[in-house]
């Protein structure tokens, strides 16, 4: 995509936040929970309508963002996390018994958010206890997941609950502890070329 070379002014115009500009470590040595949160909050602050958290190629590890939070990244309305493909690799740190991504508001709901061209890895070999799902979207309208790989989560790779018209295209969920893709109360879903392989239980694919 080449977003690394776009000036700050163009970033603002396109409503793009490059996580490297917020001190994310693409080499997997430092937790990226705070840099990703800062990138998201920047887009919230400029009232992004179709905000993009841009994730260049690299391995980004995640630990607990703050106490009593069940995930490392909270994704609000009107924001998509966008990478370059599986080379944009989000991995749960060792001994971190959390989900990696939730939408930000289960009770009031979110809209127009999603993931594209990204890999989410629950690192379950080094997270031997718990049953956290990798990615959870609950009470979301107009969710879009496109070209997403989810693997090695302790619980479900992807859990979808109380959604309206989610669109999933080329979502590949494998080697998770429970379902590859689990669903409950999902209305009018659109699944295109999605696969779940080698999970403990498989309910969609």
CSV table of C-alpha atoms in Angstrom, one decimal:
chain,number,residue,atom,x,y,z
A,1,UNK,CA,0.0,0.0,0.0
A,2,UNK,CA,2.9,2.4,0.7
A,3,UNK,CA,1.2,4.3,3.6
A,4,UNK,CA,4.6,4.5,5.3
A,5,UNK,CA,5.6,7.3,2.9
A,6,UNK,CA,2.5,9.4,3.2
A,7,UNK,CA,2.9,12.8,5.0
A,8,UNK,CA,1.1,13.6,8.2
A,9,UNK,CA,-1.1,16.1,6.3
A,10,UNK,CA,-2.2,13.4,3.9
A,11,UNK,CA,-2.7,11.0,6.8
A,12,UNK,CA,-5.1,13.5,8.3
A,13,UNK,CA,-7.0,13.9,5.1
A,14,UNK,CA,-7.3,10.1,4.5
A,15,UNK,CA,-8.0,9.5,8.3
A,16,UNK,CA,-5.1,7.0,8.5
A,17,UNK,CA,-3.0,6.3,11.7
A,18,UNK,CA,0.2,4.3,11.1
A,19,UNK,CA,0.9,2.4,14.3
A,20,UNK,CA,4.7,3.0,13.7
A,21,UNK,CA,4.0,6.7,14.2
A,22,UNK,CA,2.7,5.8,17.7
A,23,UNK,CA,5.8,3.8,18.6
A,24,UNK,CA,4.5,0.3,17.9
A,25,UNK,CA,7.4,-2.3,17.8
A,26,UNK,CA,7.2,-4.4,14.6
A,27,UNK,CA,9.9,-6.8,15.8
A,28,UNK,CA,7.9,-8.4,18.5
A,29,UNK,CA,10.0,-7.3,21.5
A,30,UNK,CA,7.7,-4.8,23.2
A,31,UNK,CA,3.9,-4.8,23.8
A,32,UNK,CA,2.0,-2.8,21.3
A,33,UNK,CA,-1.2,-2.5,23.2
A,34,UNK,CA,-0.6,1.1,24.1
A,35,UNK,CA,0.6,2.2,20.6
A,36,UNK,CA,-2.5,0.6,19.0
A,37,UNK,CA,-4.7,2.3,21.6
A,38,UNK,CA,-3.1,5.6,20.9
A,39,UNK,CA,-3.6,5.2,17.1
A,40,UNK,CA,-7.2,4.4,17.6
A,41,UNK,CA,-7.8,7.3,20.0
A,42,UNK,CA,-6.2,9.7,17.6
A,43,UNK,CA,-8.7,8.6,14.9
A,44,UNK,CA,-11.5,9.0,17.5
A,45,UNK,CA,-10.2,12.5,18.3
A,46,UNK,CA,-10.4,13.7,14.7
A,47,UNK,CA,-13.9,12.1,14.4
A,48,UNK,CA,-12.8,9.7,11.7
A,49,UNK,CA,-15.8,8.4,9.6
A,50,UNK,CA,-13.8,5.7,7.9
A,51,UNK,CA,-10.6,5.6,10.0
A,52,UNK,CA,-7.8,3.2,9.2
A,53,UNK,CA,-5.3,1.9,11.7
A,54,UNK,CA,-2.5,1.0,9.3
A,55,UNK,CA,-0.3,-1.9,10.3
A,56,UNK,CA,2.8,-2.3,8.2
A,57,UNK,CA,4.4,-5.8,7.9
A,58,UNK,CA,5.9,-7.0,11.2
A,59,UNK,CA,5.1,-9.0,14.3
A,60,UNK,CA,3.3,-7.0,17.0
A,61,UNK,CA,2.9,-8.6,20.4
A,62,UNK,CA,0.2,-7.6,22.9
A,63,UNK,CA,-0.3,-7.7,26.6
A,64,UNK,CA,-3.0,-6.4,28.9
A,65,UNK,CA,-3.7,-2.8,28.1
A,66,UNK,CA,-5.1,-1.9,31.6
A,67,UNK,CA,-6.5,-3.7,34.6
A,68,UNK,CA,-9.9,-5.4,34.3
A,69,UNK,CA,-10.0,-5.3,30.5
A,70,UNK,CA,-10.7,-8.6,28.8
A,71,UNK,CA,-8.8,-7.8,25.6
A,72,UNK,CA,-5.7,-6.0,24.3
A,73,UNK,CA,-7.3,-3.9,21.6
A,74,UNK,CA,-10.8,-2.3,21.8
A,75,UNK,CA,-12.1,-1.4,18.3
A,76,UNK,CA,-14.7,1.4,18.2
A,77,UNK,CA,-17.1,2.4,15.5
A,78,UNK,CA,-15.9,3.8,12.2
A,79,UNK,CA,-12.4,2.3,12.4
A,80,UNK,CA,-10.8,-0.6,10.5
A,81,UNK,CA,-7.5,-2.2,11.3
A,82,UNK,CA,-5.7,-2.7,7.9
A,83,UNK,CA,-2.5,-4.6,7.2
A,84,UNK,CA,-0.7,-6.0,4.2
A,85,UNK,CA,-1.8,-9.6,4.7
A,86,UNK,CA,-0.5,-12.3,7.1
A,87,UNK,CA,2.8,-10.4,7.2
A,88,UNK,CA,0.9,-7.9,9.4
A,89,UNK,CA,0.9,-10.3,12.4
A,90,UNK,CA,-0.8,-9.5,15.7
A,91,UNK,CA,0.3,-12.0,18.3
A,92,UNK,CA,-0.8,-12.4,22.0
A,93,UNK,CA,2.3,-12.3,24.3
A,94,UNK,CA,3.3,-15.3,26.4
A,95,UNK,CA,1.3,-15.8,29.6
A,96,UNK,CA,-1.4,-13.3,28.5
A,97,UNK,CA,-4.8,-14.9,29.0
A,98,UNK,CA,-7.0,-12.4,27.2
A,99,UNK,CA,-8.7,-12.0,23.9
A,100,UNK,CA,-6.7,-9.9,21.4
A,101,UNK,CA,-9.5,-7.8,19.9
A,102,UNK,CA,-13.0,-6.8,21.1
A,103,UNK,CA,-15.3,-4.1,19.7
A,104,UNK,CA,-15.4,-1.3,22.2
A,105,UNK,CA,-19.1,-1.2,23.3
A,106,UNK,CA,-21.1,-4.4,23.8
A,107,UNK,CA,-24.0,-2.7,25.5
A,108,UNK,CA,-24.7,0.3,23.2
A,109,UNK,CA,-23.2,-1.4,20.2
A,110,UNK,CA,-20.8,-0.4,17.4
A,111,UNK,CA,-21.1,0.2,13.7
A,112,UNK,CA,-18.8,0.3,10.6
A,113,UNK,CA,-15.7,-1.4,12.0
A,114,UNK,CA,-13.6,-4.3,11.0
A,115,UNK,CA,-10.3,-6.0,10.1
A,116,UNK,CA,-8.6,-6.4,6.7
A,117,UNK,CA,-5.4,-8.0,5.5
A,118,UNK,CA,-4.3,-9.1,9.0
A,119,UNK,CA,-3.2,-12.2,11.0
A,120,UNK,CA,-4.4,-12.6,14.6
A,121,UNK,CA,-2.4,-15.3,16.5
A,122,UNK,CA,-3.5,-16.3,20.0
A,123,UNK,CA,-0.2,-18.0,20.8
A,124,UNK,CA,-1.9,-20.8,22.7
A,125,UNK,CA,1.2,-22.9,23.1
A,126,UNK,CA,2.6,-20.2,25.4
A,127,UNK,CA,-0.8,-19.4,27.0
A,128,UNK,CA,-1.5,-22.8,28.5
A,129,UNK,CA,-4.6,-21.9,30.6
A,130,UNK,CA,-7.8,-20.0,30.1
A,131,UNK,CA,-10.3,-20.1,27.2
A,132,UNK,CA,-10.2,-16.6,25.7
A,133,UNK,CA,-11.4,-16.2,22.2
A,134,UNK,CA,-9.1,-14.5,19.7
A,135,UNK,CA,-11.4,-11.9,18.2
A,136,UNK,CA,-14.9,-11.0,19.5
A,137,UNK,CA,-17.5,-8.8,17.9
A,138,UNK,CA,-20.7,-8.4,20.0
A,139,UNK,CA,-23.6,-6.0,19.1
A,140,UNK,CA,-22.1,-4.6,15.9
A,141,UNK,CA,-23.8,-3.4,12.7
A,142,UNK,CA,-22.0,-3.4,9.3
A,143,UNK,CA,-19.0,-5.4,10.4
A,144,UNK,CA,-16.5,-6.2,7.7
A,145,UNK,CA,-13.8,-8.8,7.9
A,146,UNK,CA,-11.7,-9.3,4.8
A,147,UNK,CA,-8.6,-11.4,4.2
A,148,UNK,CA,-8.1,-12.2,7.8
A,149,UNK,CA,-6.3,-15.2,9.3
A,150,UNK,CA,-7.0,-16.2,12.9
A,151,UNK,CA,-5.1,-19.0,14.5
A,152,UNK,CA,-3.9,-20.7,17.7
A,153,UNK,CA,-6.4,-19.1,20.1
A,154,UNK,CA,-7.3,-20.9,23.4
A,155,UNK,CA,-11.1,-20.5,22.8
A,156,UNK,CA,-12.9,-19.6,19.5
A,157,UNK,CA,-10.8,-18.0,16.8
A,158,UNK,CA,-13.6,-15.6,16.0
A,159,UNK,CA,-16.8,-15.2,18.1
A,160,UNK,CA,-19.7,-13.3,16.5
A,161,UNK,CA,-22.7,-12.4,18.7
A,162,UNK,CA,-25.8,-10.2,18.1
A,163,UNK,CA,-24.7,-8.9,14.8
A,164,UNK,CA,-26.6,-7.3,11.9
A,165,UNK,CA,-25.4,-7.9,8.3
A,166,UNK,CA,-21.8,-8.8,9.0
A,167,UNK,CA,-19.7,-9.4,5.8
A,168,UNK,CA,-16.9,-11.9,6.0
A,169,UNK,CA,-14.7,-12.5,3.0
A,170,UNK,CA,-11.8,-14.9,2.9
A,171,UNK,CA,-11.6,-15.3,6.7
A,172,UNK,CA,-9.5,-18.4,7.5
A,173,UNK,CA,-9.6,-19.6,11.1
A,174,UNK,CA,-7.5,-22.6,12.1
A,175,UNK,CA,-5.9,-24.5,14.9
A,176,UNK,CA,-8.0,-22.8,17.6
A,177,UNK,CA,-9.0,-24.5,20.9
A,178,UNK,CA,-12.8,-24.4,20.2
A,179,UNK,CA,-14.6,-23.2,17.1
A,180,UNK,CA,-12.9,-21.6,14.2
A,181,UNK,CA,-15.9,-19.2,13.8
A,182,UNK,CA,-18.6,-19.3,16.5
A,183,UNK,CA,-21.9,-17.4,16.1
A,184,UNK,CA,-25.0,-16.6,18.1
A,185,UNK,CA,-27.9,-14.4,17.1
A,186,UNK,CA,-26.4,-13.2,13.8
A,187,UNK,CA,-28.9,-11.7,11.3
A,188,UNK,CA,-28.3,-11.7,7.6
A,189,UNK,CA,-24.7,-12.7,7.5
A,190,UNK,CA,-22.7,-12.8,4.3
A,191,UNK,CA,-19.9,-15.4,4.3
A,192,UNK,CA,-17.8,-15.6,1.1
A,193,UNK,CA,-14.9,-18.1,0.8
A,194,UNK,CA,-14.4,-18.5,4.5
A,195,UNK,CA,-12.7,-21.6,5.9
A,196,UNK,CA,-12.3,-23.2,9.4
A,197,UNK,CA,-9.8,-26.0,9.6
A,198,UNK,CA,-8.3,-28.1,12.4
A,199,UNK,CA,-10.2,-26.5,15.2
A,200,UNK,CA,-11.5,-28.5,18.2
A,201,UNK,CA,-15.1,-27.8,17.1
A,202,UNK,CA,-16.3,-26.3,13.8
A,203,UNK,CA,-19.6,-24.5,13.4
A,204,UNK,CA,-19.1,-22.4,10.3
A,205,UNK,CA,-16.8,-22.3,7.3
